[in-house]
Short mmCIF file of C-alpha atoms in Angstrom, two decimals:
data_model
loop_
_atom_site.label_atom_id
_atom_site.label_comp_id
_atom_site.label_asym_id
_atom_site.label_seq_id
_atom_site.Cartn_x
_atom_site.Cartn_y
_atom_site.Cartn_z
CA UNK A 1 36.85 67.93 -20.33
CA UNK A 2 36.92 64.99 -22.57
CA UNK A 3 38.08 62.61 -19.71
CA UNK A 4 34.50 63.01 -17.50
CA UNK A 5 32.77 62.59 -21.14
CA UNK A 6 34.67 59.21 -20.82
CA UNK A 7 33.29 58.43 -17.62
CA UNK A 8 30.19 59.64 -17.86
CA UNK A 9 29.32 57.86 -21.16
CA UNK A 10 31.41 54.42 -19.41
CA UNK A 11 28.95 54.59 -16.48
CA UNK A 12 25.84 55.40 -18.63
CA UNK A 13 26.86 51.92 -21.26
CA UNK A 14 27.42 49.85 -17.65
CA UNK A 15 24.14 51.01 -16.11
CA UNK A 16 22.77 50.10 -19.17
CA UNK A 17 24.64 45.91 -19.60
CA UNK A 18 23.26 45.97 -15.95
CA UNK A 19 19.64 46.46 -17.04
CA UNK A 20 19.12 44.50 -20.06
CA UNK A 21 21.05 41.66 -18.11
CA UNK A 22 18.13 42.31 -15.43
CA UNK A 23 15.26 42.18 -17.80
CA UNK A 24 16.92 39.23 -19.12
CA UNK A 25 16.37 37.65 -15.97
CA UNK A 26 12.66 38.91 -15.70
CA UNK A 27 12.03 37.55 -19.06
CA UNK A 28 13.43 34.28 -18.44
CA UNK A 29 10.93 33.86 -14.76
CA UNK A 30 7.86 35.18 -16.15
CA UNK A 31 8.38 32.56 -19.20
CA UNK A 32 8.86 29.40 -16.66
CA UNK A 33 5.31 30.77 -15.45
CA UNK A 34 3.97 30.65 -18.34
CA UNK A 35 2.70 26.98 -18.98
CA UNK A 36 0.50 25.42 -21.54
CA UNK A 37 -2.26 23.67 -19.85
CA UNK A 38 -1.63 20.50 -20.35
CA UNK A 39 1.84 20.47 -17.87
CA UNK A 40 2.38 21.04 -14.29
CA UNK A 41 4.67 22.63 -12.80
CA UNK A 42 8.28 21.23 -11.35
CA UNK A 43 6.79 21.59 -7.70
CA UNK A 44 3.59 20.31 -8.28
CA UNK A 45 4.30 17.17 -10.63
CA UNK A 46 6.58 15.21 -7.96
CA UNK A 47 3.71 14.17 -6.68
CA UNK A 48 1.25 11.98 -8.49
CA UNK A 49 -2.36 13.49 -9.24
CA UNK A 50 -5.35 11.15 -8.63
CA UNK A 51 -8.38 12.75 -10.55
CA UNK A 52 -11.09 10.46 -11.00
CA UNK A 53 -13.09 11.32 -14.40
CA UNK A 54 -14.40 7.51 -14.53
CA UNK A 55 -13.83 4.61 -12.96
CA UNK A 56 -10.46 2.37 -13.22
CA UNK A 57 -12.19 -0.57 -14.14
CA UNK A 58 -14.72 -0.37 -16.06
CA UNK A 59 -17.91 -2.82 -14.73
CA UNK A 60 -20.03 -3.24 -18.02
CA UNK A 61 -21.24 -6.41 -19.00
CA UNK A 62 -18.33 -8.33 -16.61
CA UNK A 63 -18.72 -11.54 -14.85
CA UNK A 64 -18.02 -11.35 -10.88
CA UNK A 65 -18.32 -14.79 -8.20
CA UNK A 66 -18.12 -14.36 -4.76
CA UNK A 67 -17.21 -16.34 -1.40
CA UNK A 68 -18.77 -14.27 2.11
CA UNK A 69 -19.21 -15.11 5.58
CA UNK A 70 -20.87 -13.83 8.18
CA UNK A 71 -22.85 -13.29 11.74
CA UNK A 72 -26.26 -12.65 12.51
CA UNK A 73 -26.16 -10.16 15.03
CA UNK A 74 -29.96 -10.92 16.79
CA UNK A 75 -29.59 -14.24 16.68
CA UNK A 76 -32.46 -16.29 19.43
CA UNK A 77 -30.79 -16.34 23.35
CA UNK A 78 -30.23 -19.88 22.68
CA UNK A 79 -28.47 -20.25 19.07
CA UNK A 80 -25.45 -19.22 17.62
CA UNK A 81 -25.68 -18.85 13.62
CA UNK A 82 -22.83 -18.22 11.01
CA UNK A 83 -22.91 -18.06 7.58
CA UNK A 84 -20.86 -18.99 4.34
CA UNK A 85 -21.90 -17.90 1.06
CA UNK A 86 -21.76 -18.40 -2.78
CA UNK A 87 -22.67 -15.23 -4.84
CA UNK A 88 -22.75 -15.22 -8.52
CA UNK A 89 -23.28 -11.23 -10.07
CA UNK A 90 -23.71 -9.81 -13.63
CA UNK A 91 -22.93 -6.50 -13.92
CA UNK A 92 -25.13 -4.96 -16.14
CA UNK A 93 -22.82 -1.35 -16.59
CA UNK A 94 -21.42 0.31 -13.77
CA UNK A 95 -24.72 1.53 -11.50
CA UNK A 96 -26.71 -2.33 -11.81
CA UNK A 97 -26.02 -5.98 -11.06
CA UNK A 98 -28.13 -9.08 -10.84
CA UNK A 99 -27.34 -11.33 -8.52
CA UNK A 100 -27.67 -15.59 -7.22
CA UNK A 101 -26.68 -16.85 -3.73
CA UNK A 102 -26.59 -19.96 -1.70
CA UNK A 103 -25.74 -19.64 1.31
CA UNK A 104 -25.09 -22.33 4.40
CA UNK A 105 -26.12 -21.63 8.41
CA UNK A 106 -24.34 -23.37 10.86
CA UNK A 107 -26.36 -23.58 14.04
CA UNK A 108 -24.63 -24.15 17.66
CA UNK A 109 -26.07 -23.60 20.99
CA UNK A 110 -25.01 -21.05 23.23
CA UNK A 111 -23.60 -21.06 26.79
CA UNK A 112 -27.20 -20.20 27.49
CA UNK A 113 -28.77 -23.09 25.20
CA UNK A 114 -26.30 -25.09 25.90
CA UNK A 115 -27.18 -24.78 30.42
CA UNK A 116 -30.61 -24.82 29.09
CA UNK A 117 -30.19 -28.48 28.16
CA UNK A 118 -27.30 -29.66 30.89
CA UNK A 119 -30.23 -28.56 33.34
CA UNK A 120 -33.14 -29.83 31.44
CA UNK A 121 -32.53 -31.36 29.22
CA UNK A 122 -34.80 -29.28 27.04
CA UNK A 123 -33.75 -28.01 23.77
CA UNK A 124 -34.73 -24.73 23.11
CA UNK A 125 -37.70 -24.11 20.59
CA UNK A 126 -36.47 -22.92 17.55
CA UNK A 127 -37.05 -23.31 13.74
CA UNK A 128 -33.86 -23.15 12.72
CA UNK A 129 -32.41 -22.45 9.24
CA UNK A 130 -29.93 -25.33 7.10
CA UNK A 131 -29.51 -22.88 4.12
CA UNK A 132 -31.39 -20.32 1.30
CA UNK A 133 -30.79 -20.01 -1.85
CA UNK A 134 -31.06 -16.19 -3.19
CA UNK A 135 -31.99 -13.37 -6.12
CA UNK A 136 -31.03 -9.81 -5.95
CA UNK A 137 -30.89 -7.11 -7.52
CA UNK A 138 -28.07 -5.03 -6.66
CA UNK A 139 -27.61 -1.14 -7.11
CA UNK A 140 -24.52 1.33 -6.96
CA UNK A 141 -25.62 4.52 -5.68
CA UNK A 142 -21.76 6.10 -4.93
CA UNK A 143 -18.92 6.20 -6.40
CA UNK A 144 -15.27 6.92 -4.34
CA UNK A 145 -12.07 6.29 -3.96
CA UNK A 146 -9.70 6.06 -0.89
CA UNK A 147 -6.37 7.70 -0.98
CA UNK A 148 -4.17 5.78 1.38
CA UNK A 149 -0.47 7.12 0.37
CA UNK A 150 0.93 9.22 -2.41
CA UNK A 151 0.89 5.19 -4.85
CA UNK A 152 -2.19 4.02 -3.37
CA UNK A 153 -5.79 4.35 -4.56
CA UNK A 154 -8.48 2.34 -3.71
CA UNK A 155 -11.69 2.51 -5.58
CA UNK A 156 -14.91 1.93 -3.99
CA UNK A 157 -19.06 1.81 -4.39
CA UNK A 158 -21.83 2.16 -1.79
CA UNK A 159 -24.96 -0.06 -2.73
CA UNK A 160 -27.76 -2.01 -2.04
CA UNK A 161 -29.09 -4.53 -3.29
CA UNK A 162 -33.21 -5.91 -2.57
CA UNK A 163 -34.20 -9.71 -2.92
CA UNK A 164 -35.18 -13.09 -2.06
CA UNK A 165 -35.32 -16.27 -2.33
CA UNK A 166 -36.19 -19.71 0.12
CA UNK A 167 -34.70 -20.39 2.88
CA UNK A 168 -34.94 -24.59 4.43
CA UNK A 169 -35.89 -24.71 7.86
CA UNK A 170 -35.84 -27.30 10.57
CA UNK A 171 -39.45 -27.51 9.60
CA UNK A 172 -39.32 -26.98 5.31
CA UNK A 173 -38.65 -24.63 3.08
CA UNK A 174 -40.15 -21.19 3.58
CA UNK A 175 -40.21 -17.74 1.65
CA UNK A 176 -37.20 -14.85 2.64
CA UNK A 177 -37.04 -11.62 1.61
CA UNK A 178 -33.87 -9.42 2.54
CA UNK A 179 -32.78 -5.79 2.22
CA UNK A 180 -28.78 -5.68 1.76
CA UNK A 181 -26.43 -2.44 2.31
CA UNK A 182 -22.55 -2.32 1.88
CA UNK A 183 -19.32 -0.91 0.55
CA UNK A 184 -17.61 -2.58 -2.39
CA UNK A 185 -13.92 -2.24 -3.03
CA UNK A 186 -12.48 -3.12 -6.29
CA UNK A 187 -8.95 -4.18 -6.38
CA UNK A 188 -6.79 -3.45 -9.23
CA UNK A 189 -9.34 -4.71 -12.37
CA UNK A 190 -10.33 -7.79 -11.01
CA UNK A 191 -10.86 -8.17 -7.07
CA UNK A 192 -12.92 -6.91 -4.24
CA UNK A 193 -13.97 -6.74 -0.92
CA UNK A 194 -17.51 -5.56 -0.10
CA UNK A 195 -18.12 -5.64 3.66
CA UNK A 196 -22.21 -4.91 4.87
CA UNK A 197 -25.51 -5.06 6.82
CA UNK A 198 -27.94 -7.45 5.07
CA UNK A 199 -31.31 -7.84 6.84
CA UNK A 200 -33.38 -11.52 6.34
CA UNK A 201 -37.33 -11.54 6.86
CA UNK A 202 -39.15 -14.34 6.81
CA UNK A 203 -41.36 -16.81 8.82
CA UNK A 204 -40.37 -19.75 11.27
CA UNK A 205 -43.05 -22.54 13.12
CA UNK A 206 -42.74 -23.43 16.21
CA UNK A 207 -44.27 -24.86 18.63
CA UNK A 208 -46.02 -21.60 20.16
CA UNK A 209 -47.34 -21.23 16.17
CA UNK A 210 -45.55 -19.58 13.28
CA UNK A 211 -43.28 -16.45 14.15
CA UNK A 212 -41.70 -13.98 12.03
CA UNK A 213 -37.94 -13.78 11.82
CA UNK A 214 -35.66 -10.85 11.59
CA UNK A 215 -31.92 -11.80 11.32
CA UNK A 216 -29.40 -8.88 11.01
CA UNK A 217 -26.23 -9.77 9.45
CA UNK A 218 -22.84 -8.85 9.24
CA UNK A 219 -20.56 -9.96 6.14
CA UNK A 220 -17.56 -10.03 4.70
CA UNK A 221 -16.91 -10.42 1.39
CA UNK A 222 -14.37 -11.44 -1.41
CA UNK A 223 -14.40 -11.73 -5.24
CA UNK A 224 -13.07 -11.83 -8.71
CA UNK A 225 -14.42 -10.26 -11.54
CA UNK A 226 -13.80 -11.86 -14.37
CA UNK A 227 -13.66 -9.50 -18.15
CA UNK A 228 -10.98 -7.22 -19.53
CA UNK A 229 -12.53 -4.03 -17.11
CA UNK A 230 -10.69 -1.09 -19.50
CA UNK A 231 -11.23 2.37 -18.56
CA UNK A 232 -14.13 3.78 -20.10
#
């Protein structure tokens, strides 16, 4: 009889030990799930997290110089027109900027224009542009980011700009107004790149009389931002 009690006691002690061990392991697993608010799990932490609370690089009170190349997609059928320009922007804050631009126009005859000249010795009646000087206001409407790879993120603004100035035509200086829509990409703390479409409006003087002109200009622009660009 004593032997049976000893065997039963040993069995109970063994079961209790196994239960205690299982409980200890369960507590460890539960503790592992109790993650502090400022931590992430080991699975999530294997990948970098990018959260946009503020701008990666501040635009407040910064100066930007850019170089632009453009093509006029609505030019006269007899004339092909491209532009190069030097621009300056003063960024008041993350939304607003003031700018100035000097533009040089390059004009050459298209195949149709060259054929007209070769066959009939006639130059197209076009009051072509030579250069322009502009002032404008820039407003950033949307700020966001593009994540290309796990380690590469590019931040951007969608913007609109309105401005005016003077354009020097073959017939003389004329008033110019324009509306601009595009995307600006911020490359680190100092680099910038833009793609956009600009609508120019002015009046030409031709042999047939005055003519209202609308130029639809696509452009690419690269620049440099001066200043520290501290996040904020």
